[in-house]
């Protein structure tokens, strides 16, 4: 690895990220059913109909997993709390085993000198709430506020940082318009409602945590650089719309208290009534902004109903996901986000990494991380207050609709024996973090 810790400012945080359903083993510890359990049980939705029942069995093996984080020299760990583990019915009584689990996890992190960075929701919606319309139902903002109060009432006193929701675009567009993730809908009205309600729920959770006296609260967005496939005006405006839907809608809602005009042209008729009045909640001040970045897309016009756009295959080298590798877009995003949305607020790269079939000598991953770290440095040189970088992911895990085949881990997991084996990238990072 070319980079080393001392290439970055004093206090810059290096971390790894995971999420609950992808690693814990959801069938254990009294967790309630989630929409990912039923989505994955429906033929055709998930590779090999795999689910998160066992995953990496992190629920029972978290101590050893945290030792891996510590031994590599990481400063911080970004994990998520499963709503259905904490409240099996989505509303009402808490599951003591669930609360105890996150409590033990928190203390085990602190004992190892690792900063706990929590995400409240990383996609496993309790089934009972899905039955009530899930993210389509405005009431979800209050259900989510109650969940926030319960889980942060227990562990909030020891968090380094908290973000309510991982990747609002995935929660809403990918899951309600493209149908690729649970609940697998393809409906524009459902999508518009989910897009707005996910931000409303974010804002309510921030309110609740402020009420609990918590600080260092943020928001985590996934961004995809949108490039016109050619020079035609049609491709240019399709790419601008893709950028609006994917990136600017959510950043704009939280940081500018407004949605982009080109998105509203198609979406406004489907948004819930009175959406314009919710921005004081949605845009409640936060303390930092998290960006998850993996790839870019080439976009052009399509002869369809709104948004009338489509992706075209690009020429860049691709990861195991088929995603083009475009590190330069990371610095463009960091610079643009500070300029257009966040100003002087700290920015963290809360996810970056690649899937590779290489289970030991993952030189491709080392190169990917190195090239993206170079772009973080470029943004720092431009004066962007980037405060940390988290690799997705510590372990190979349940990659949602793609099951267990796509491996993002610094540590290999054998899904038959659940044995963990650090890859070359793990050792490369360990070495880089110890070098000054
Ligand atoms: C992100 C998700 C994470 C993982 C990576 C590859 O969008 O937050 O759970 O699936 O992509």
XYZ file of C-alpha atoms and ligand atoms in Angstrom:
447
model
C 0.000 0.000 0.000
C 1.420 3.370 -0.995
C -0.333 5.393 1.697
C 0.450 5.530 5.368
C -1.234 7.113 8.359
C 1.115 10.078 8.452
C 0.021 11.127 4.942
C -3.196 12.307 6.600
C -3.856 15.089 9.107
C -3.455 14.483 12.828
C -6.629 12.919 14.216
C -7.859 11.609 10.846
C -9.942 8.495 11.622
C -9.508 5.201 9.818
C -12.283 2.692 10.292
C -14.142 -0.298 8.941
C -17.887 -0.551 8.341
C -20.440 -3.361 8.546
C -24.199 -3.641 9.018
C -26.382 -5.741 11.279
C -28.377 -7.914 8.850
C -25.318 -8.518 6.691
C -23.209 -10.049 9.475
C -25.018 -10.768 12.753
C -27.119 -13.839 11.988
C -30.652 -12.562 12.268
C -32.291 -15.835 13.320
C -30.690 -15.617 16.758
C -31.301 -13.631 19.903
C -35.038 -13.076 19.643
C -35.037 -10.698 16.658
C -38.347 -10.232 14.843
C -38.972 -10.925 11.156
C -37.905 -8.286 8.656
C -38.844 -7.468 5.078
C -35.483 -8.906 3.973
C -36.546 -12.318 5.316
C -39.660 -12.396 3.156
C -38.042 -10.665 0.166
C -35.271 -13.264 0.104
C -37.802 -16.102 0.515
C -39.498 -15.006 -2.718
C -38.066 -16.788 -5.789
C -35.970 -14.636 -8.067
C -35.207 -11.796 -5.658
C -31.905 -12.921 -4.131
C -29.113 -15.082 -5.553
C -29.736 -18.667 -4.378
C -32.586 -17.331 -2.166
C -29.914 -16.688 0.503
C -30.821 -14.740 3.619
C -29.259 -13.283 6.765
C -30.307 -16.044 9.194
C -26.709 -17.035 9.967
C -24.599 -14.605 7.896
C -21.192 -14.311 9.652
C -22.643 -15.290 13.041
C -21.209 -12.040 14.367
C -23.900 -12.177 17.081
C -21.867 -14.937 18.750
C -18.421 -14.082 17.398
C -18.272 -10.314 17.828
C -15.465 -10.408 20.382
C -13.095 -12.092 17.939
C -14.251 -9.740 15.179
C -13.502 -6.691 17.304
C -10.057 -8.115 18.029
C -9.460 -8.157 14.270
C -10.398 -4.466 14.093
C -8.086 -3.611 16.967
C -5.185 -5.711 15.731
C -5.248 -3.902 12.396
C -4.978 -0.570 14.205
C -8.297 0.946 13.113
C -9.568 3.896 15.145
C -13.290 3.491 14.582
C -15.966 0.918 13.798
C -19.156 1.779 11.922
C -21.863 -0.770 12.760
C -25.653 -0.682 12.629
C -28.404 -1.540 15.071
C -31.175 -3.838 13.871
C -34.630 -2.388 14.537
C -36.223 -5.847 14.614
C -33.582 -7.127 17.036
C -34.335 -4.253 19.399
C -38.117 -4.157 18.827
C -39.203 -7.475 17.297
C -42.667 -6.101 16.469
C -41.305 -2.779 15.216
C -43.333 -0.930 17.837
C -43.848 -1.618 21.514
C -41.731 -3.669 23.879
C -37.997 -4.000 23.484
C -36.198 -7.330 23.296
C -33.809 -7.371 26.287
C -31.399 -9.730 24.490
C -31.177 -7.282 21.600
C -30.431 -4.308 23.833
C -27.894 -6.364 25.785
C -26.148 -7.343 22.568
C -25.556 -3.735 21.463
C -24.596 -2.809 25.000
C -21.919 -5.532 25.127
C -20.730 -4.626 21.640
C -20.324 -0.987 22.691
C -18.373 -1.827 25.822
C -16.187 -4.301 23.956
C -15.333 -1.554 21.440
C -14.480 0.934 24.162
C -12.355 -1.637 26.001
C -10.312 -1.962 22.819
C -10.005 1.786 22.319
C -12.165 1.711 19.165
C -14.669 4.516 18.579
C -18.278 3.258 18.235
C -19.970 4.850 15.193
C -23.573 3.688 14.968
C -26.092 3.731 12.151
C -29.627 3.234 13.437
C -31.135 1.759 10.288
C -29.311 -0.235 7.637
C -32.309 -1.686 5.826
C -33.909 -4.528 7.798
C -37.374 -3.107 8.385
C -39.503 -5.095 10.863
C -42.146 -7.048 8.903
C -44.995 -5.720 11.033
C -44.130 -2.205 9.880
C -43.789 -3.340 6.276
C -47.353 -4.674 6.644
C -48.458 -1.134 7.529
C -46.889 0.289 4.379
C -43.332 0.664 5.676
C -41.598 3.728 4.252
C -44.765 4.675 2.344
C -46.542 5.440 5.604
C -45.805 8.837 7.146
C -46.191 7.319 10.627
C -42.852 5.596 10.124
C -41.136 8.826 11.180
C -42.681 8.462 14.644
C -42.128 4.697 14.856
C -38.483 5.357 13.988
C -38.271 8.120 16.588
C -39.504 5.663 19.234
C -36.955 3.051 18.166
C -34.241 5.720 18.316
C -35.254 6.633 21.853
C -35.096 2.986 22.968
C -31.769 2.013 21.433
C -29.973 5.297 22.075
C -31.505 5.476 25.551
C -29.405 2.370 26.182
C -26.133 2.944 24.288
C -26.270 6.629 23.245
C -24.127 7.743 26.177
C -21.124 5.877 24.716
C -21.341 6.551 20.966
C -18.612 8.499 19.193
C -21.022 9.342 16.375
C -24.468 8.347 15.151
C -26.299 8.592 11.822
C -29.975 7.655 11.657
C -30.239 6.067 8.208
C -27.820 4.420 5.829
C -28.241 5.550 2.220
C -31.698 7.092 1.771
C -31.499 6.487 -2.011
C -31.287 2.722 -1.473
C -34.038 2.722 1.144
C -36.363 4.528 -1.263
C -35.461 4.497 -4.986
C -33.615 1.187 -5.248
C -36.284 -0.583 -3.182
C -39.507 1.097 -4.347
C -38.761 2.193 -7.929
C -36.243 -0.342 -9.206
C -37.515 -3.131 -6.959
C -34.008 -4.563 -6.466
C -34.128 -4.463 -2.666
C -36.876 -5.184 -0.137
C -39.764 -4.509 -0.339
C -39.233 -4.977 -4.092
C -41.814 -2.468 -5.313
C -41.857 -0.715 -8.669
C -44.224 2.173 -8.157
C -43.532 5.875 -8.483
C -46.009 6.977 -5.830
C -44.537 4.516 -3.326
C -41.067 5.780 -4.291
C -41.841 9.463 -3.839
C -43.384 8.816 -0.448
C -40.476 6.667 0.681
C -37.969 9.331 -0.488
C -39.663 11.989 1.580
C -40.498 9.884 4.630
C -36.988 8.496 4.920
C -35.716 12.058 5.309
C -38.514 12.923 7.715
C -37.578 9.891 9.830
C -33.945 11.007 9.724
C -34.961 14.426 11.061
C -37.156 12.993 13.832
C -34.337 10.722 14.971
C -31.959 13.695 15.131
C -34.542 15.542 17.262
C -34.851 12.591 19.639
C -31.087 12.216 20.021
C -30.641 15.946 20.662
C -33.299 15.521 23.353
C -31.186 12.755 24.867
C -28.285 15.218 25.009
C -26.283 13.471 22.292
C -23.816 15.130 19.951
C -21.763 14.285 16.860
C -24.875 13.312 14.886
C -24.746 13.037 11.111
C -26.282 11.653 7.950
C -24.926 9.071 5.501
C -25.582 9.284 1.756
C -24.507 7.033 -1.088
C -23.370 8.981 -4.102
C -22.858 7.813 -7.645
C -21.139 10.097 -10.133
C -23.384 10.627 -13.147
C -21.669 11.176 -16.486
C -23.519 11.891 -19.756
C -22.897 8.980 -22.140
C -22.303 11.423 -25.005
C -22.424 15.129 -25.846
C -26.066 15.263 -26.872
C -28.346 17.624 -24.924
C -30.610 14.623 -24.203
C -27.796 12.704 -22.535
C -26.719 15.817 -20.610
C -30.134 16.418 -19.154
C -30.681 12.694 -18.438
C -27.382 12.665 -16.524
C -28.362 15.802 -14.603
C -31.641 14.162 -13.648
C -29.880 10.964 -12.522
C -27.610 13.152 -10.385
C -30.689 14.922 -9.020
C -32.506 11.730 -8.080
C -29.492 9.857 -6.761
C -27.412 12.560 -5.093
C -28.924 16.017 -4.881
C -32.418 15.106 -3.690
C -31.217 13.729 -0.359
C -28.261 16.075 0.234
C -30.515 18.966 -0.817
C -33.297 17.969 1.571
C -31.029 17.695 4.606
C -28.564 20.537 3.928
C -30.443 23.007 1.705
C -34.029 22.352 2.857
C -35.108 21.971 -0.770
C -35.462 19.307 -3.450
C -33.900 19.830 -6.910
C -36.218 21.325 -9.520
C -35.475 18.735 -12.220
C -36.535 15.944 -9.836
C -39.692 17.742 -8.733
C -40.782 18.033 -12.378
C -41.524 14.312 -12.390
C -41.909 13.506 -8.731
C -43.978 16.354 -7.254
C -47.367 14.869 -8.214
C -46.491 11.744 -6.233
C -45.054 13.342 -3.102
C -47.255 13.302 0.008
C -49.394 16.364 0.576
C -47.729 19.097 2.607
C -44.185 17.880 1.924
C -43.003 21.496 1.633
C -43.755 22.017 5.327
C -41.421 19.298 6.613
C -38.039 20.875 5.912
C -37.507 22.259 9.390
C -37.543 18.684 10.672
C -35.649 17.190 7.703
C -33.052 19.944 7.716
C -32.391 20.030 11.464
C -28.675 20.863 11.847
C -26.296 17.895 11.915
C -22.653 17.774 12.940
C -21.129 15.894 10.018
C -21.901 14.374 6.642
C -21.006 10.827 5.589
C -20.489 9.854 1.942
C -20.468 6.277 0.677
C -18.782 6.068 -2.697
C -18.173 3.115 -5.019
C -18.650 3.953 -8.690
C -19.933 6.179 -11.479
C -22.540 5.616 -14.193
C -22.795 6.653 -17.844
C -26.322 7.918 -18.423
C -28.371 8.625 -21.489
C -31.949 9.331 -22.540
C -34.484 6.484 -22.787
C -37.864 6.500 -24.509
C -39.824 5.677 -21.385
C -42.034 7.435 -18.899
C -40.282 9.824 -16.484
C -37.396 9.793 -15.604
C -36.728 8.622 -19.194
C -33.101 7.677 -18.658
C -30.920 4.595 -18.703
C -27.397 3.455 -17.877
C -25.019 2.382 -20.603
C -21.986 0.150 -20.015
C -18.766 2.110 -19.505
C -15.186 1.313 -20.569
C -13.394 1.460 -17.188
C -12.098 -1.646 -15.362
C -14.830 -3.208 -13.214
C -15.090 -4.878 -9.810
C -16.767 -8.238 -9.088
C -20.029 -6.247 -8.854
C -19.578 -5.053 -12.445
C -19.080 -1.519 -11.084
C -16.616 0.710 -12.928
C -13.620 1.850 -10.887
C -13.434 5.661 -11.006
C -11.459 7.036 -8.034
C -11.334 10.614 -9.388
C -15.089 10.994 -8.880
C -14.547 10.635 -5.119
C -12.556 13.868 -4.852
C -15.018 15.602 -7.186
C -17.841 14.551 -4.867
C -16.020 15.605 -1.698
C -15.268 19.024 -3.166
C -18.764 19.486 -4.612
C -20.542 18.348 -1.448
C -18.639 20.870 0.670
C -19.241 23.617 -1.911
C -22.954 23.024 -2.545
C -24.242 21.479 0.672
C -22.101 21.195 3.772
C -19.645 24.115 3.866
C -17.262 23.744 6.808
C -18.985 20.677 8.283
C -16.752 17.630 8.742
C -17.149 15.042 5.985
C -16.371 11.354 6.421
C -16.048 8.753 3.701
C -18.295 6.301 5.541
C -17.992 3.500 2.945
C -15.579 2.698 0.139
C -14.257 -0.643 -1.035
C -14.665 -3.312 -3.659
C -15.945 -6.830 -4.193
C -13.315 -9.225 -5.466
C -13.343 -12.991 -5.988
C -9.734 -13.093 -4.756
C -9.924 -14.653 -1.287
C -6.312 -14.266 -0.128
C -4.007 -12.164 -2.294
C -6.473 -9.355 -3.020
C -3.972 -6.979 -4.615
C -6.871 -5.487 -6.607
C -8.504 -4.295 -3.362
C -5.236 -2.822 -2.065
C -4.905 -0.866 -5.294
C -8.567 0.243 -5.169
C -8.216 1.569 -1.615
C -4.881 3.236 -2.375
C -6.289 5.041 -5.391
C -9.312 6.267 -3.458
C -7.150 7.418 -0.546
C -5.181 9.495 -3.057
C -8.461 11.238 -3.941
C -9.220 11.865 -0.270
C -5.840 13.572 -0.043
C -6.614 15.598 -3.145
C -9.844 16.838 -1.514
C -7.934 17.655 1.695
C -5.481 19.686 -0.387
C -8.479 21.601 -1.740
C -9.425 22.478 1.825
C -12.332 20.031 2.209
C -12.601 19.074 5.901
C -12.471 15.291 5.411
C -12.098 13.759 8.872
C -12.072 10.029 8.252
C -12.278 7.072 5.882
C -14.074 3.751 6.485
C -13.483 0.640 4.391
C -16.519 -1.392 3.422
C -16.174 -4.001 4.824
C -14.446 -5.796 7.702
C -15.801 -9.214 6.688
C -17.134 -10.900 3.576
C -20.877 -10.780 4.215
C -24.458 -10.944 2.925
C -24.401 -8.648 -0.104
C -28.191 -8.207 -0.205
C -29.799 -9.353 -3.473
C -26.454 -10.807 -4.556
C -26.189 -13.157 -1.572
C -22.821 -14.405 -0.302
C -20.942 -14.590 -3.571
C -19.743 -10.974 -3.776
C -16.907 -10.576 -1.314
C -16.165 -7.085 0.063
C -14.207 -8.130 3.178
C -10.683 -7.320 4.310
C -11.194 -10.636 6.082
C -12.315 -13.769 4.253
C -15.242 -15.719 5.705
C -15.784 -19.378 4.890
C -19.575 -19.542 4.973
C -19.558 -23.302 5.735
C -17.258 -23.195 8.764
C -17.556 -19.431 9.511
C -13.808 -19.335 9.874
C -12.230 -15.880 9.369
C -8.928 -15.390 7.525
C -7.436 -11.919 7.005
C -6.599 -11.175 3.361
C -3.558 -9.341 2.002
C -5.557 -6.076 2.098
C -6.055 -6.461 5.863
C -2.308 -6.751 6.394
C -1.578 -3.929 3.956
C -3.877 -1.593 5.902
C -2.457 -2.742 9.217
C 0.973 -1.899 7.955
C -0.128 1.471 6.545
C -1.813 2.450 9.819
C 1.273 1.727 11.863
C 3.594 3.738 9.601
C 4.410 7.335 10.379
C -23.672 -0.070 0.162
C -24.355 -0.623 1.391
C -23.664 -1.795 2.023
C -23.050 -2.715 0.997
C -22.228 -1.920 0.022
C -21.516 -2.753 -1.004
O -24.596 0.529 -0.660
O -24.482 0.373 2.375
O -24.601 -2.444 2.846
O -24.036 -3.435 0.382
O -23.030 -0.995 -0.638
